[in-house]
Amino acid sequence: MKPPPGLKLIDENGRRMDGRRPDELRKITMKAGVLKRADGSCYLEWGNNKVIAGVYGPREVHPRHDQDATQAIVRCRYSMSPFSVDDRKRPGPDRRSQEISKLLGEALSPVVLRQMFPRTAIDVFCEILEAEAGTRCAALTAASVALADAGIPMKGMVASVAAGKIDNTVVLDLRKEEDNFGDTDLPVAIIPKTGEIVLLQMDGHFTDDEFDVAMQYSIDACHQIHGMQKQALREKYLDAAVEKRMSEPAESEVML
Ligand code: ADP
């Protein structure tokens, strides 16, 4: 879609509407272990996206004919809340959320050591509380942290981000207007530990050179995001250790 007259997605200094450089991420914060009743969880804010991911499992699959006798199945549900977008979104599944649920499951399956848990399911729920473009990448990033928080054995985490093209410039991490009025959107997810690509979609066109730049921006950013994911998990265990120490009687009290 063409931008309305007067709306400049990128200025003469190469800065974007929010002042970012082409290869700059929006602000990202994440916190692991935010839900009491899920086995693992993560709350993530990415620009104006707000996402919560909760994980259950491994748990027995019912009905039994859905079981895989050799390995666990990873099931994902991506869901947008009615208040996540400007116009109230009709609650419940739609074509888009079904497609995103499927691709999230397919991106996460290769990292989970599924052979360790035959006949079980690992269920991942991603709830989009507020959406401002890039929610599938945000959901995938949060889901990986939630899986790790649940103690699910994995060969690495999945980190994800989209790149795109606006005004003939390749940019990283599209915000809403850039997604709506830009030319290309390329969501990517990798396992930073191994370099494997587990998600690659493209809407629009890139030349070969633009595609290479977009991939390089995305891969570099995924490594940056991976650092944040590890930090979120570290912080959870540091907080737990501090809490435990505070609740234990001091050594002098024990002696009394
Ligand atoms: P992603 O969120 O992964 O970028 P899309 O490219 O499909 O996925 O969507 C881009 C953005 O469009 C979303 O993040 C959201 O802000 C908006 N959007 C998606 N679906 C709806 C909807 N049903 N109603 C209003 N806005 C929507």
PDB file of N, CA and C and ligand atoms in Angstrom, residues 49 78 80 84-87 89 94 96 100 131-137 176 179-180 185, ligand 1:
ATOM      1  N   ASN A  49       4.485  -3.660  20.850  1.00  0.00           N
ATOM      2  CA  ASN A  49       3.906  -5.004  20.955  1.00  0.00           C
ATOM      3  C   ASN A  49       4.009  -5.475  22.402  1.00  0.00           C
ATOM      4  N   TYR A  78      -1.381 -19.151  18.662  1.00  0.00           N
ATOM      5  CA  TYR A  78      -1.164 -17.701  18.620  1.00  0.00           C
ATOM      6  C   TYR A  78      -2.541 -17.056  18.630  1.00  0.00           C
ATOM      7  N   MET A  80      -4.721 -13.243  19.156  1.00  0.00           N
ATOM      8  CA  MET A  80      -4.718 -11.786  19.358  1.00  0.00           C
ATOM      9  C   MET A  80      -5.919 -11.396  20.195  1.00  0.00           C
ATOM     10  N   SER A  84      -6.123  -5.720  21.118  1.00  0.00           N
ATOM     11  CA  SER A  84      -4.712  -5.627  20.714  1.00  0.00           C
ATOM     12  C   SER A  84      -4.491  -4.695  19.534  1.00  0.00           C
ATOM     13  N   VAL A  85      -5.549  -4.382  18.806  1.00  0.00           N
ATOM     14  CA  VAL A  85      -5.413  -3.534  17.612  1.00  0.00           C
ATOM     15  C   VAL A  85      -6.423  -2.383  17.680  1.00  0.00           C
ATOM     16  N   ASP A  86      -6.281  -1.398  16.770  1.00  0.00           N
ATOM     17  CA  ASP A  86      -7.119  -0.193  16.833  1.00  0.00           C
ATOM     18  C   ASP A  86      -8.610  -0.516  16.778  1.00  0.00           C
ATOM     19  N   ASP A  87      -9.019  -1.283  15.746  1.00  0.00           N
ATOM     20  CA  ASP A  87     -10.422  -1.709  15.704  1.00  0.00           C
ATOM     21  C   ASP A  87     -10.503  -2.971  16.534  1.00  0.00           C
ATOM     22  N   LYS A  89     -10.665  -6.440  17.653  1.00  0.00           N
ATOM     23  CA  LYS A  89     -10.539  -7.651  16.840  1.00  0.00           C
ATOM     24  C   LYS A  89     -11.549  -8.681  17.300  1.00  0.00           C
ATOM     25  N   ASP A  94      -8.855 -17.131  13.588  1.00  0.00           N
ATOM     26  CA  ASP A  94      -9.167 -16.762  12.209  1.00  0.00           C
ATOM     27  C   ASP A  94      -8.044 -17.339  11.348  1.00  0.00           C
ATOM     28  N   ARG A  96      -5.552 -15.998   9.746  1.00  0.00           N
ATOM     29  CA  ARG A  96      -4.205 -15.493  10.022  1.00  0.00           C
ATOM     30  C   ARG A  96      -3.624 -16.138  11.283  1.00  0.00           C
ATOM     31  N   ILE A 100      -0.314 -18.471  11.656  1.00  0.00           N
ATOM     32  CA  ILE A 100       0.825 -18.114  12.518  1.00  0.00           C
ATOM     33  C   ILE A 100       1.043 -19.205  13.575  1.00  0.00           C
ATOM     34  N   ALA A 131      -0.656  -5.072  19.605  1.00  0.00           N
ATOM     35  CA  ALA A 131       0.042  -5.408  18.360  1.00  0.00           C
ATOM     36  C   ALA A 131       0.431  -4.152  17.603  1.00  0.00           C
ATOM     37  N   GLU A 132       1.676  -4.150  17.157  1.00  0.00           N
ATOM     38  CA  GLU A 132       2.140  -3.018  16.339  1.00  0.00           C
ATOM     39  C   GLU A 132       3.160  -3.521  15.324  1.00  0.00           C
ATOM     40  N   ALA A 133       2.828  -4.569  14.593  1.00  0.00           N
ATOM     41  CA  ALA A 133       3.680  -5.203  13.574  1.00  0.00           C
ATOM     42  C   ALA A 133       4.828  -5.997  14.198  1.00  0.00           C
ATOM     43  N   GLY A 134       5.060  -7.150  13.623  1.00  0.00           N
ATOM     44  CA  GLY A 134       6.144  -8.014  14.118  1.00  0.00           C
ATOM     45  C   GLY A 134       5.704  -8.936  15.238  1.00  0.00           C
ATOM     46  N   THR A 135       4.397  -9.199  15.333  1.00  0.00           N
ATOM     47  CA  THR A 135       3.937  -9.991  16.492  1.00  0.00           C
ATOM     48  C   THR A 135       4.344 -11.461  16.382  1.00  0.00           C
ATOM     49  N   ARG A 136       4.454 -11.990  15.142  1.00  0.00           N
ATOM     50  CA  ARG A 136       4.850 -13.415  15.052  1.00  0.00           C
ATOM     51  C   ARG A 136       6.280 -13.591  15.547  1.00  0.00           C
ATOM     52  N   CYS A 137       7.130 -12.582  15.226  1.00  0.00           N
ATOM     53  CA  CYS A 137       8.530 -12.658  15.679  1.00  0.00           C
ATOM     54  C   CYS A 137       8.606 -12.478  17.189  1.00  0.00           C
ATOM     55  N   LYS A 176       4.488  -0.404  12.620  1.00  0.00           N
ATOM     56  CA  LYS A 176       3.184  -0.523  11.942  1.00  0.00           C
ATOM     57  C   LYS A 176       3.113   0.179  10.572  1.00  0.00           C
ATOM     58  N   ASP A 179       5.233  -1.438   8.006  1.00  0.00           N
ATOM     59  CA  ASP A 179       4.647  -2.708   7.564  1.00  0.00           C
ATOM     60  C   ASP A 179       3.488  -2.432   6.595  1.00  0.00           C
ATOM     61  N   ASN A 180       2.656  -1.450   6.951  1.00  0.00           N
ATOM     62  CA  ASN A 180       1.475  -1.137   6.113  1.00  0.00           C
ATOM     63  C   ASN A 180       1.848  -0.511   4.777  1.00  0.00           C
ATOM     64  N   ASP A 185       8.274  -7.320   3.408  1.00  0.00           N
ATOM     65  CA  ASP A 185       8.313  -7.766   4.816  1.00  0.00           C
ATOM     66  C   ASP A 185       8.922  -9.157   4.814  1.00  0.00           C
TER      67      ASP A 185
HETATM   68  P1  ADP B   1       2.955  -9.536  12.239  1.00  0.00           P
HETATM   69  O1  ADP B   1       2.241  -8.991  13.449  1.00  0.00           O
HETATM   70  O2  ADP B   1       3.711 -10.783  12.519  1.00  0.00           O
HETATM   71  O3  ADP B   1       3.792  -8.478  11.546  1.00  0.00           O
HETATM   72  P2  ADP B   1       1.077  -9.196  10.026  1.00  0.00           P
HETATM   73  O4  ADP B   1       2.079  -8.695   9.050  1.00  0.00           O
HETATM   74  O5  ADP B   1      -0.002 -10.122   9.538  1.00  0.00           O
HETATM   75  O6  ADP B   1       1.817  -9.990  11.210  1.00  0.00           O
HETATM   76  O7  ADP B   1       0.351  -8.009  10.755  1.00  0.00           O
HETATM   77  C1  ADP B   1       0.984  -6.760  10.916  1.00  0.00           C
HETATM   78  C2  ADP B   1       0.216  -5.943  11.924  1.00  0.00           C
HETATM   79  O8  ADP B   1      -1.075  -5.649  11.419  1.00  0.00           O
HETATM   80  C3  ADP B   1      -0.029  -6.639  13.257  1.00  0.00           C
HETATM   81  O9  ADP B   1       1.069  -6.634  14.123  1.00  0.00           O
HETATM   82  C4  ADP B   1      -1.167  -5.803  13.772  1.00  0.00           C
HETATM   83  O10 ADP B   1      -0.683  -4.591  14.323  1.00  0.00           O
HETATM   84  C5  ADP B   1      -1.965  -5.505  12.512  1.00  0.00           C
HETATM   85  N1  ADP B   1      -3.084  -6.463  12.394  1.00  0.00           N
HETATM   86  C6  ADP B   1      -3.035  -7.777  12.146  1.00  0.00           C
HETATM   87  N2  ADP B   1      -4.256  -8.340  12.156  1.00  0.00           N
HETATM   88  C7  ADP B   1      -5.110  -7.352  12.423  1.00  0.00           C
HETATM   89  C8  ADP B   1      -6.541  -7.267  12.569  1.00  0.00           C
HETATM   90  N3  ADP B   1      -7.325  -8.340  12.460  1.00  0.00           N
HETATM   91  N4  ADP B   1      -7.067  -6.050  12.828  1.00  0.00           N
HETATM   92  C9  ADP B   1      -6.299  -4.962  12.927  1.00  0.00           C
HETATM   93  N5  ADP B   1      -4.953  -4.967  12.813  1.00  0.00           N
HETATM   94  C10 ADP B   1      -4.361  -6.130  12.563  1.00  0.00           C
END
